[in-house]
mmCIF file of C-alpha atoms and ligand atoms in Angstrom:
data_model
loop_
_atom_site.group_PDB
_atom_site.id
_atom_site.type_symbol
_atom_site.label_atom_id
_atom_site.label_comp_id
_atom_site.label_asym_id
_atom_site.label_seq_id
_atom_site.Cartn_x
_atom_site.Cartn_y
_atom_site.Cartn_z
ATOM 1 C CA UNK A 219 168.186 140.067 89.167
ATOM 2 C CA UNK A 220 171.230 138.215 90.899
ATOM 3 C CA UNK A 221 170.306 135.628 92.879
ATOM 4 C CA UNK A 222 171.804 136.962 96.140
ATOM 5 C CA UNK A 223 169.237 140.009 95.394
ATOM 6 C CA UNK A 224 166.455 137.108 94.538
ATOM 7 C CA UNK A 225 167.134 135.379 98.138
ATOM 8 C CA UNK A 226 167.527 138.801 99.671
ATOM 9 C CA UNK A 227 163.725 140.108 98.627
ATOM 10 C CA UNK A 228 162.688 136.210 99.536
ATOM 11 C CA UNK A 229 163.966 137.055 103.132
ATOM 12 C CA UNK A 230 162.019 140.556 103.134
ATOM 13 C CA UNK A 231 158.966 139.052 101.581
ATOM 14 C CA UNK A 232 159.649 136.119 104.400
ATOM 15 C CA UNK A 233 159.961 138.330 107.333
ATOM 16 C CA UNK A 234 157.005 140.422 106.591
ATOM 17 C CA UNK A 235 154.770 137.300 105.888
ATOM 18 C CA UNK A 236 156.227 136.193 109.191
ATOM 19 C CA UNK A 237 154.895 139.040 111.139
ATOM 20 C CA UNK A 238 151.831 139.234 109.945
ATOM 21 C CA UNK A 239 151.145 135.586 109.945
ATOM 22 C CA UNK A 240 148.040 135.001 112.949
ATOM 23 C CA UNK A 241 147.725 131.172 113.533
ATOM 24 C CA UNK A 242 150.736 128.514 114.041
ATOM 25 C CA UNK A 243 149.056 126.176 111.174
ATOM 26 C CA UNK A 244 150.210 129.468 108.548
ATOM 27 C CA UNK A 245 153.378 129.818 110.041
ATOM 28 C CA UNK A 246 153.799 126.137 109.492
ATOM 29 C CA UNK A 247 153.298 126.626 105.789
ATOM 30 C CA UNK A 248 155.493 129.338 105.982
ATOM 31 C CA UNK A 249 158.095 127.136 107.455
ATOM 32 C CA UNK A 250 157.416 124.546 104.793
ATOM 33 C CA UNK A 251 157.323 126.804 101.571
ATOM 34 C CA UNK A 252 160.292 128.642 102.041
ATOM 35 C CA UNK A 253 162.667 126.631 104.328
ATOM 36 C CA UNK A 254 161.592 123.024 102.818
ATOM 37 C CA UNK A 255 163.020 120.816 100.579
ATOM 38 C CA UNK A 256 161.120 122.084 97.550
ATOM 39 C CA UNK A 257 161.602 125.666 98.930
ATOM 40 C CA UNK A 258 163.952 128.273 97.093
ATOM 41 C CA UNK A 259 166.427 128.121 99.964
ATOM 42 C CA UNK A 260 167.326 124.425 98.867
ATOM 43 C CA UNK A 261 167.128 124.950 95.448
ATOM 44 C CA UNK A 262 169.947 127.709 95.637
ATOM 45 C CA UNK A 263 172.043 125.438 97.266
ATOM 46 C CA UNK A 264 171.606 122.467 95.145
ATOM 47 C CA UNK A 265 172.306 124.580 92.240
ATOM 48 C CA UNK A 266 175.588 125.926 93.623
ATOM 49 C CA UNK A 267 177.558 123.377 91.421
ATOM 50 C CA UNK A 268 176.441 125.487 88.529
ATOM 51 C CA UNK A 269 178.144 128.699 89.469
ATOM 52 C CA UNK A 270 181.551 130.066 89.297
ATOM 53 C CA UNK A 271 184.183 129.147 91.876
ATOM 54 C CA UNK A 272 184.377 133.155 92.509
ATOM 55 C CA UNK A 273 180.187 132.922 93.264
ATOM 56 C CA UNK A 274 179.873 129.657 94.862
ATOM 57 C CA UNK A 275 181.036 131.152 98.450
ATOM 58 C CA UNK A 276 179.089 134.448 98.187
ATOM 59 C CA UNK A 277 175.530 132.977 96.998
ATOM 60 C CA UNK A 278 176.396 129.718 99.168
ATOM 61 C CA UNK A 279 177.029 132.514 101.974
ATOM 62 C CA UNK A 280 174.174 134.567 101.623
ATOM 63 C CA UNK A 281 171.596 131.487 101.290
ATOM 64 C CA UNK A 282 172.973 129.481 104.811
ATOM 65 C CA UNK A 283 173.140 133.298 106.338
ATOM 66 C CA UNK A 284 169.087 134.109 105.167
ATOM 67 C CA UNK A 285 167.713 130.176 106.029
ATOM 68 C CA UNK A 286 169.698 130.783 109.660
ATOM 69 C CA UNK A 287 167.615 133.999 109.968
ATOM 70 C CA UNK A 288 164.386 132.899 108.600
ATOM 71 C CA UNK A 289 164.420 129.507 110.632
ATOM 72 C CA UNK A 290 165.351 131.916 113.674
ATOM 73 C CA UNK A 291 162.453 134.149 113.227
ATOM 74 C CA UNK A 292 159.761 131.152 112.344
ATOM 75 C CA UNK A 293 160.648 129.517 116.005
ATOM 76 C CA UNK A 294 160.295 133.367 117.480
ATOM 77 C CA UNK A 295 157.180 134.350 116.217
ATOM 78 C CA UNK A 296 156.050 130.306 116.877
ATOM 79 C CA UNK A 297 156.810 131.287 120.709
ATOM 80 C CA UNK A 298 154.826 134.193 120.219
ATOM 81 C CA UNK A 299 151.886 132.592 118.944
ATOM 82 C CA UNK A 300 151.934 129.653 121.214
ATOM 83 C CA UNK A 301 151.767 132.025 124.044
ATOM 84 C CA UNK A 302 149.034 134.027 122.700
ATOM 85 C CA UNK A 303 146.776 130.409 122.199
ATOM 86 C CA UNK A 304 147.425 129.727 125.485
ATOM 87 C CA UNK A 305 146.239 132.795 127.100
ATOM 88 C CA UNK A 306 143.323 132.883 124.863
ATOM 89 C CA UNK A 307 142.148 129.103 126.801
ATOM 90 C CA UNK A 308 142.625 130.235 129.803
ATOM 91 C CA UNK A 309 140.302 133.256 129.129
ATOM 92 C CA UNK A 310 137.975 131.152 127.795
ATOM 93 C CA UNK A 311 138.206 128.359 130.335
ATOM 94 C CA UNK A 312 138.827 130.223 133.660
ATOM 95 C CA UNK A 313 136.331 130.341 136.622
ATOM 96 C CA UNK A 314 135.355 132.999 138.440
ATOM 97 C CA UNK A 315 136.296 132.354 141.502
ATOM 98 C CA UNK A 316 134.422 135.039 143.512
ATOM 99 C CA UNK A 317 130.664 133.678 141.903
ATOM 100 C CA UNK A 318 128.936 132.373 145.134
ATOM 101 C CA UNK A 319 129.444 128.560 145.428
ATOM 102 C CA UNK A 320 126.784 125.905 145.697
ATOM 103 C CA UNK A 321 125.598 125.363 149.143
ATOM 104 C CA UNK A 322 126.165 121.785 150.772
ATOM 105 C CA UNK A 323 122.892 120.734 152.686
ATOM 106 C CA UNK A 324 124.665 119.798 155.964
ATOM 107 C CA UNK A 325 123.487 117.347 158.476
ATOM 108 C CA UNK A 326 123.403 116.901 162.476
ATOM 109 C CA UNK A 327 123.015 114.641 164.800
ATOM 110 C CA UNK A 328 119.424 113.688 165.968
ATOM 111 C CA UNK A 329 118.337 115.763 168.515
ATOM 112 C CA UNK A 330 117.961 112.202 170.814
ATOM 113 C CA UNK A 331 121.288 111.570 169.940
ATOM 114 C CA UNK A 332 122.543 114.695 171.065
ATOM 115 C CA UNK A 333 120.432 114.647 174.343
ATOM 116 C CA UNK A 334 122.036 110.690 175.501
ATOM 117 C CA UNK A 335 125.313 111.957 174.608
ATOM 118 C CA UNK A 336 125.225 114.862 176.666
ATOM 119 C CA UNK A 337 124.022 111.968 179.518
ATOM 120 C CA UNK A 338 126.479 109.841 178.399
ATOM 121 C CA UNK A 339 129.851 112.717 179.319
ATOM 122 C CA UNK A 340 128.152 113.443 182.493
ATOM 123 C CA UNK A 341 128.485 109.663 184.007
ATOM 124 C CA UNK A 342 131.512 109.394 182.099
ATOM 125 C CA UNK A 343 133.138 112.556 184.518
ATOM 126 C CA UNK A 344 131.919 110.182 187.360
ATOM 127 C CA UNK A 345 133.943 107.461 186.363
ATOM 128 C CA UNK A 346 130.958 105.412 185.049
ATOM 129 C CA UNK A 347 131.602 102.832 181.926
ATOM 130 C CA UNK A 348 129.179 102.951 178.459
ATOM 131 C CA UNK A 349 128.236 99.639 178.008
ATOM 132 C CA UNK A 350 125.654 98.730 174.792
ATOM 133 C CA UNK A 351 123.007 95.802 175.338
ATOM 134 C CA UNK A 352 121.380 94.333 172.515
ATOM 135 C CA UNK A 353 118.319 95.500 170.684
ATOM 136 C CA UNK A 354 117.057 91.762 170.037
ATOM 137 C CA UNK A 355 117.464 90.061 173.713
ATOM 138 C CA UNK A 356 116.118 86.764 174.974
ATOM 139 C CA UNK A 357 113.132 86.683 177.684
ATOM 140 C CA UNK A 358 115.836 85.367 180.024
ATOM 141 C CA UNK A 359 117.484 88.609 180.331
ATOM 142 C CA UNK A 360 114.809 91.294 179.467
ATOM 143 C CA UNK A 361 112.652 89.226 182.089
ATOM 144 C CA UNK A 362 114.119 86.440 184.125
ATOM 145 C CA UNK A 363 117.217 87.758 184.958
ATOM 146 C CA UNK A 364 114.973 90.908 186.255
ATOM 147 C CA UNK A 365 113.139 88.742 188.561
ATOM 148 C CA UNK A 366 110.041 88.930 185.953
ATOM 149 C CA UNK A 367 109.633 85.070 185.542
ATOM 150 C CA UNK A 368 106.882 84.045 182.511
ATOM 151 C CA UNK A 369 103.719 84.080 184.756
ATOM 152 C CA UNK A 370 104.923 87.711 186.559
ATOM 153 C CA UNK A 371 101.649 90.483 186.171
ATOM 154 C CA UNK A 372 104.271 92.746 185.775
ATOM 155 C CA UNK A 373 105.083 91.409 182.103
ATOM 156 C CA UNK A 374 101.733 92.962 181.075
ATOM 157 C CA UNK A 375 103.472 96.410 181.458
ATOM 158 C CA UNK A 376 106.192 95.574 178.648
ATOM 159 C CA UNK A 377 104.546 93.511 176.341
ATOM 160 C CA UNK A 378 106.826 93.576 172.858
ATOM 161 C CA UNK A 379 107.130 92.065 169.559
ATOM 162 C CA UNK A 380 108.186 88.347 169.835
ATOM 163 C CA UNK A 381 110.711 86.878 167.239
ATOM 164 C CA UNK A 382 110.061 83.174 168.891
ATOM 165 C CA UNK A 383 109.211 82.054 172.202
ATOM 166 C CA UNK A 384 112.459 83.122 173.980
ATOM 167 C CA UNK A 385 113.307 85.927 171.412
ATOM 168 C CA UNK A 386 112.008 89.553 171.711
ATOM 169 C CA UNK A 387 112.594 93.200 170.995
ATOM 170 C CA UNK A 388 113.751 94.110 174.571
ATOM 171 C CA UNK A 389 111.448 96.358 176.281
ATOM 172 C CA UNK A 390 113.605 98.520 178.824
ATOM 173 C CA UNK A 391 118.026 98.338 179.144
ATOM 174 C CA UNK A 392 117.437 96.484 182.084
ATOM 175 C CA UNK A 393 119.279 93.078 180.762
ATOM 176 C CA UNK A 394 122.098 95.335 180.325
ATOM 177 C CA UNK A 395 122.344 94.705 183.783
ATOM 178 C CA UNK A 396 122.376 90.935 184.322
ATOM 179 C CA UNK A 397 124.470 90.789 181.048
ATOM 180 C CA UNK A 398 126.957 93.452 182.547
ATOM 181 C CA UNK A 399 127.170 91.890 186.380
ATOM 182 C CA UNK A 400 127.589 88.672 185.294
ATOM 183 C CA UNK A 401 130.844 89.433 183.552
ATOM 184 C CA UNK A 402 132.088 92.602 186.284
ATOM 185 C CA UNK A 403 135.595 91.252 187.869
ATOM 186 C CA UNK A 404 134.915 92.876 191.433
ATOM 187 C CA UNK A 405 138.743 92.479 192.319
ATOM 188 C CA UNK A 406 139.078 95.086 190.091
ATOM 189 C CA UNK A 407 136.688 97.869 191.678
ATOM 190 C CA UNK A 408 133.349 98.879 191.351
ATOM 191 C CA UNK A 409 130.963 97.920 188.859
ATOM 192 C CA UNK A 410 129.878 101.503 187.461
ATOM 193 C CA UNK A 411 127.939 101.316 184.102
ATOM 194 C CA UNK A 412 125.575 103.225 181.890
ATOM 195 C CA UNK A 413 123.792 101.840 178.645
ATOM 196 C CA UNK A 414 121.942 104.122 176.399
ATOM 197 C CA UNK A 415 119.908 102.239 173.596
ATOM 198 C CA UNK A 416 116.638 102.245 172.005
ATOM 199 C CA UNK A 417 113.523 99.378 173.566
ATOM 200 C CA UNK A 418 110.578 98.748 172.049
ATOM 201 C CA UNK A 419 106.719 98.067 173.670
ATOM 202 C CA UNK A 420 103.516 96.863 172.239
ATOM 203 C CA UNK A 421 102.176 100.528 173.111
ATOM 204 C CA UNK A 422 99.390 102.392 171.408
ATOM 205 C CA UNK A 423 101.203 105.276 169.602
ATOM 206 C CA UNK A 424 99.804 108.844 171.172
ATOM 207 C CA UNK A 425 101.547 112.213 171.743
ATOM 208 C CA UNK A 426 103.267 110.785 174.846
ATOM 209 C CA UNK A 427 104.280 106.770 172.741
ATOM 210 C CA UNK A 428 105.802 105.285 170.510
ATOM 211 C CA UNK A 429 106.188 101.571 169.923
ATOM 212 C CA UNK A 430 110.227 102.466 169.914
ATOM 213 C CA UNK A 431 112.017 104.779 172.106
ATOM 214 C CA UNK A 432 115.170 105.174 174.462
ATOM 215 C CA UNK A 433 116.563 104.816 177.756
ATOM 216 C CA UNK A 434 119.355 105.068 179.862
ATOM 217 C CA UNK A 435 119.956 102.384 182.101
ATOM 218 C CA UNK A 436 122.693 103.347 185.275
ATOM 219 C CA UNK A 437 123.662 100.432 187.145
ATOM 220 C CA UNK A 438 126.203 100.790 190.851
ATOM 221 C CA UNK A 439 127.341 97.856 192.191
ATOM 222 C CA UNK A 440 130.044 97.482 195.172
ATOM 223 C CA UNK A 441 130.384 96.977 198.769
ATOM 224 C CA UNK A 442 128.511 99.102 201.177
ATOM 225 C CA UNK A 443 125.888 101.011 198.229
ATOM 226 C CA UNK A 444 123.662 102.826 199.782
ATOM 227 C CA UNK A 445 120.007 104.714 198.880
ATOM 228 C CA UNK A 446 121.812 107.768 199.609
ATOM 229 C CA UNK A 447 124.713 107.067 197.285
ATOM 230 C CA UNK A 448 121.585 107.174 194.427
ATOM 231 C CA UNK A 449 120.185 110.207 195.508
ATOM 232 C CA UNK A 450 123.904 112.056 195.929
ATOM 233 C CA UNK A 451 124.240 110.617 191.910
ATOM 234 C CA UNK A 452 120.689 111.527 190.760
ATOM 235 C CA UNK A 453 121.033 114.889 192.311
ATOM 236 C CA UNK A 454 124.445 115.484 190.368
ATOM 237 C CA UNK A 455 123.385 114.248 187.220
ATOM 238 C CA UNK A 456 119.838 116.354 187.204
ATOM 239 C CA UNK A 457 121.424 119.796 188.126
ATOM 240 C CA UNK A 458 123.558 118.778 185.235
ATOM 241 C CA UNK A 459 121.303 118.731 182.934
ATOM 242 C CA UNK A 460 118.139 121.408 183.981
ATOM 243 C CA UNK A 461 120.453 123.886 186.197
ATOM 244 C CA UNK A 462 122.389 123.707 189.349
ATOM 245 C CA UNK A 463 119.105 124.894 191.559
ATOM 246 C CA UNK A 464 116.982 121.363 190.746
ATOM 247 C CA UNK A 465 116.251 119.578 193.614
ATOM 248 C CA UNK A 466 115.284 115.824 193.715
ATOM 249 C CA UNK A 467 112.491 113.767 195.215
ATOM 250 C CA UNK A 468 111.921 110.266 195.937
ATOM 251 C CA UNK A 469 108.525 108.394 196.004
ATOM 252 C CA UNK A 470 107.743 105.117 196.600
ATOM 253 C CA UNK A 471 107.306 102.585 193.930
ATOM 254 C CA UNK A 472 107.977 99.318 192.357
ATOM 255 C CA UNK A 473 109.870 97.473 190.222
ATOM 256 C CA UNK A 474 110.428 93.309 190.410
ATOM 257 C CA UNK A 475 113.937 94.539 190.111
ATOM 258 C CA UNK A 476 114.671 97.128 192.432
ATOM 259 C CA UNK A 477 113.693 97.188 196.179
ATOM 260 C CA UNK A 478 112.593 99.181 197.299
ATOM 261 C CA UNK A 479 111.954 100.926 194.354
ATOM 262 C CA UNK A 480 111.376 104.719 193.821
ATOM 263 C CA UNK A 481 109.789 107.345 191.204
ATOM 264 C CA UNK A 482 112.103 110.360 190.835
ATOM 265 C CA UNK A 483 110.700 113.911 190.528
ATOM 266 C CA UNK A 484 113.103 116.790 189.754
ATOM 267 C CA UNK A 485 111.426 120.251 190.927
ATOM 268 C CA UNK A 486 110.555 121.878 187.600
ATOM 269 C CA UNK A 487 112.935 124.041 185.996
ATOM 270 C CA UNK A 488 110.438 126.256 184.090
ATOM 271 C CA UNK A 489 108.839 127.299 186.896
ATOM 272 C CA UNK A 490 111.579 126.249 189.846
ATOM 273 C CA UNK A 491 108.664 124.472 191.802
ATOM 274 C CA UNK A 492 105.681 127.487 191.766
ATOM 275 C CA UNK A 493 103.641 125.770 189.439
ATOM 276 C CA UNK A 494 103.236 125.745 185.156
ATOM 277 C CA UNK A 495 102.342 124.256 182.103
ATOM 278 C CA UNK A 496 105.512 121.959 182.064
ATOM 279 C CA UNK A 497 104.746 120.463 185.620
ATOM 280 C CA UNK A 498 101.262 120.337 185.130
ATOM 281 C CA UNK A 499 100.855 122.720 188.002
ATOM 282 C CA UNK A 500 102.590 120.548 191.061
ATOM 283 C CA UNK A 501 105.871 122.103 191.021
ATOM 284 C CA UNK A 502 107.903 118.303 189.847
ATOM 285 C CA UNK A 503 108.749 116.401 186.674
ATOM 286 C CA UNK A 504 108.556 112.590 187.122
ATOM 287 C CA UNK A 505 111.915 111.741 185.219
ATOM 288 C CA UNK A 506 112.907 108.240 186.085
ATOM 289 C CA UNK A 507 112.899 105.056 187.705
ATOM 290 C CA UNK A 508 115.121 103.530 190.494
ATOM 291 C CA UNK A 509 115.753 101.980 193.166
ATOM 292 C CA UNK A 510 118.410 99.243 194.821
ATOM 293 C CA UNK A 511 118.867 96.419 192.944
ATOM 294 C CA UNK A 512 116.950 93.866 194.537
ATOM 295 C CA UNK A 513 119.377 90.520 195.885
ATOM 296 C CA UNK A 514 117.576 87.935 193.441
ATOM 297 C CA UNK A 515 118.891 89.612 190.747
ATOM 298 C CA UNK A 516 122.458 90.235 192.414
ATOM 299 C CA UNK A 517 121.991 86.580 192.925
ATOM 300 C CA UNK A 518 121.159 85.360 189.633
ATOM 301 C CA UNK A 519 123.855 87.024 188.442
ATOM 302 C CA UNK A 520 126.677 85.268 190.819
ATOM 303 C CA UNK A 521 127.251 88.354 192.929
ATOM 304 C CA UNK A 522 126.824 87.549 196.611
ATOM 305 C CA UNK A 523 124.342 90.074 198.048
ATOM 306 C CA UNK A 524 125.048 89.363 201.535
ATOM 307 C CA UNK A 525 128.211 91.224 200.608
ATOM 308 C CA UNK A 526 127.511 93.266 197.701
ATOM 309 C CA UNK A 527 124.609 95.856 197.175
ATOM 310 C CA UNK A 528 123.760 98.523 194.161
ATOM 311 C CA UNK A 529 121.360 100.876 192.737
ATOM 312 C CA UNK A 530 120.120 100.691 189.294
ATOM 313 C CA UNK A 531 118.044 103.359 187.461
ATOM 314 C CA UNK A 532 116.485 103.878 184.074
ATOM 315 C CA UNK A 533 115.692 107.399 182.642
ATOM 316 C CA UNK A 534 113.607 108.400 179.434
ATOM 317 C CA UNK A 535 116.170 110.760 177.368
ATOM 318 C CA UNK A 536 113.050 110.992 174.799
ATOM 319 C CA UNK A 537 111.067 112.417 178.116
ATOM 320 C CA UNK A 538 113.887 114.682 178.413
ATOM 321 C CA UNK A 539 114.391 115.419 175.396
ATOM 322 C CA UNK A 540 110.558 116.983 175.158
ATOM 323 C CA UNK A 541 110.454 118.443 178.503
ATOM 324 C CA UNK A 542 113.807 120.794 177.551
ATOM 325 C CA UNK A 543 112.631 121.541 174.098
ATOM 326 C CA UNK A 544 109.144 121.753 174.697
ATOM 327 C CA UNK A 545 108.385 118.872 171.979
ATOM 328 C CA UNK A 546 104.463 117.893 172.750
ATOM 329 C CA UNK A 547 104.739 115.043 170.610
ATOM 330 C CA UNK A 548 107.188 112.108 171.141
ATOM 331 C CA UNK A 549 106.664 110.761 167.391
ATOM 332 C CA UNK A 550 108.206 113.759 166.313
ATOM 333 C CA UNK A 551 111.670 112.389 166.560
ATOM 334 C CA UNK A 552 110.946 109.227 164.498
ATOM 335 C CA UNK A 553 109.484 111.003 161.732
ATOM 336 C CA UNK A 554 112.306 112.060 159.890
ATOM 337 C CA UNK A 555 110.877 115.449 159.648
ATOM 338 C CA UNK A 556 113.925 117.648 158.775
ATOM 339 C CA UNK A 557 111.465 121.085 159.485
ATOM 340 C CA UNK A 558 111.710 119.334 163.252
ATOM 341 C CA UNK A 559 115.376 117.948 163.169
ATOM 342 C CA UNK A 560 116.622 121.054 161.951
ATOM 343 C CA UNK A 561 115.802 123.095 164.619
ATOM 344 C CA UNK A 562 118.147 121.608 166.978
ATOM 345 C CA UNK A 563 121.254 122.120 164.581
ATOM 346 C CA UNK A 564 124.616 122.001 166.319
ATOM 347 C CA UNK A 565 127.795 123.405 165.159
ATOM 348 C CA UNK A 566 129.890 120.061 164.832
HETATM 349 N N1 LIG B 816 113.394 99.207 183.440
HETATM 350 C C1 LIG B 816 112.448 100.095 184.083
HETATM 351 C C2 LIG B 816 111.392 100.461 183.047
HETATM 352 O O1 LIG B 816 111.602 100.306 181.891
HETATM 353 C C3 LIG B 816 113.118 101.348 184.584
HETATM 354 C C4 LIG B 816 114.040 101.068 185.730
HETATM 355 C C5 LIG B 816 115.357 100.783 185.524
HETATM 356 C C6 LIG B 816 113.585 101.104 187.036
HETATM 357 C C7 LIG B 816 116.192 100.534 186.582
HETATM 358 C C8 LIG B 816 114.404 100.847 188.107
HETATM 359 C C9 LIG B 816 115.724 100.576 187.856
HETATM 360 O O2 LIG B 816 110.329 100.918 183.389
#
């Protein structure tokens, strides 16, 4: 056999090992064996100084002409191959993306929280500012400044957890007030303020306490405030919030803070005023406390009340909370019960 014919049945042999080869590492050794240095290729051409001058060209030729092809169909079928691994990890590692996904518990806000901010945007519309207090407040502001000095009977109503002597767990938002007059510049307007927050009594936990609970403490002060400016507000801000046909009334009452001082009943919105469960069969909800803010305390807090007058108020959102939802258990919102919370889910 010539050895053109030799290199010409290497390059069949080649190409049909080439085909059929099914992994990169074979076509590798395929690559190696015939195309290497120790392959026949090479060896042709290192022997060409043993053949005739007539040869040397035609075997030297053929050889470059069959290692061009072969290296040219090695790097195609290499292509091909690579391709083929490729697809076959993606098949194996691909995700079917229309497999349900895994469900996200999702939280909302407490039902409390919900309730004091709907409060909250309703003042806000009337031009009213948020102000927070402080959970941990001295007995000069949660009692003093309220006209409650130490020996005042009234104190027995709000007893609390003492931290010292003069430090307590403040028992109503009512030194939000004396901490918020003190500090009003009057030459710029009205002082118009709510503070929502949580207080905290010595009371015996039952269906209708809890040691810890909230209120919303509204606080007017200005020239020339009147009783009937709070009724106009609490009016506004009770249709608000249990339908545009409540009505309002004021009793009698007291406060060392406010005088006089009233109880406010809104006419029940269950019933509208004939008479249910929900109003215990008298036709009105006690809701809040009120009243205009008596001068000692404008006085103790620098505000002149020979010119200056105001109405304060302080509302239960927990009470309202349970009246609108028909919770018969305060302690059900600090119990972390998510059967309870969930039930007044929200779309955020
Ligand atoms: N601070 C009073 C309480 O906790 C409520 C109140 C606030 C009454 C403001 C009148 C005015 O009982």
């Amino acid at each position: 056999m010539t050895l053109q014919a030799q290199l010409e049945a290497l390059r069949d042999n080649t190409l049909k090992e080439i085909a059929q080869v099914a992994t990169l590492k074979e076509l590798n050794q395929i690559r190696v064996e015939t195309l290497g240095k120790k392959g026949p290729i090479t060896e042709v051409l290192r022997g060409m100084k043993n053949l005739s001058p007539e040869e040397r060209p035609v075997v030297g030729g053929c050889a470059n002409e069959i290692r061009d092809l072969l290296t040219e169909a090695i790097e195609a079928r290499k292509v091909v191959l690579e391709n083929e691994a490729l697809n076959a990890a993606l098949k194996e590692e691909s995700l079917d993306v229309t497999l349900p996904g895994k469900q996200m518990p999702q939280g909302t806000r407490h039902i409390l929280t919900q309730v004091m901010e709907e409060i909250e945007d309703i003042f806000l519309g009337m031009g009213y500012q948020v102000v927070e207090g402080y959970e941990v407040e001295s007995d000069h502001y949660n009692f003093e400044r309220m006209n409650l000095p130490k020996d005042h009977p009234a104190r027995d109503m709000q007893d609390t957890f003492y931290i010292s002597d003069e430090m307590l767990i403040r028992t109503h938002t009512s030194p939000v007030q004396a901490r918020t007059m003190e500090k009003h510049d009057f030459s710029k307007g009205a002082l118009r303020m709510i503070s929502p927050g949580k207080v905290f009594r010595r009371d015996t936990d039952d269906a209708t306490h809890s040691h810890q609970f909230h209120q919303i403490e509204g606080l007017v002060v200005d020239k020339n405030v009147t009783m009937g400016d709070l009724k106009g507000t609490l009016e506004v801000m009770m249709k608000k919030m249990f339908g545009e046909d409540r009505k309002i009334r004021l009793r009698p009452s007291y406060f060392p803070f406010t005088e006089p001082s009233v109880e406010v009943d809104v006419s029940c919105f269950k019933c509208g005023g004939a008479g249910c469960n929900v109003c215990k069969h008298t036709g009105w909800i006690e809701i809040l406390g009120a009243g205009m803010v008596h001068p000692d305390v404008l006085q103790m807090s620098g505000i002149d009340p020979t010119e200056y007058s105001g109405f304060a108020f302080g509302l239960g959102p927990d009470r309202v909370a349970m009246l609108r939802y028909g919770v018969n258990d305060i302690r059900n919102f600090y119990q972390n019960d998510l059967r309870f919370l969930n039930q007044f889910k929200v779309k955020e």
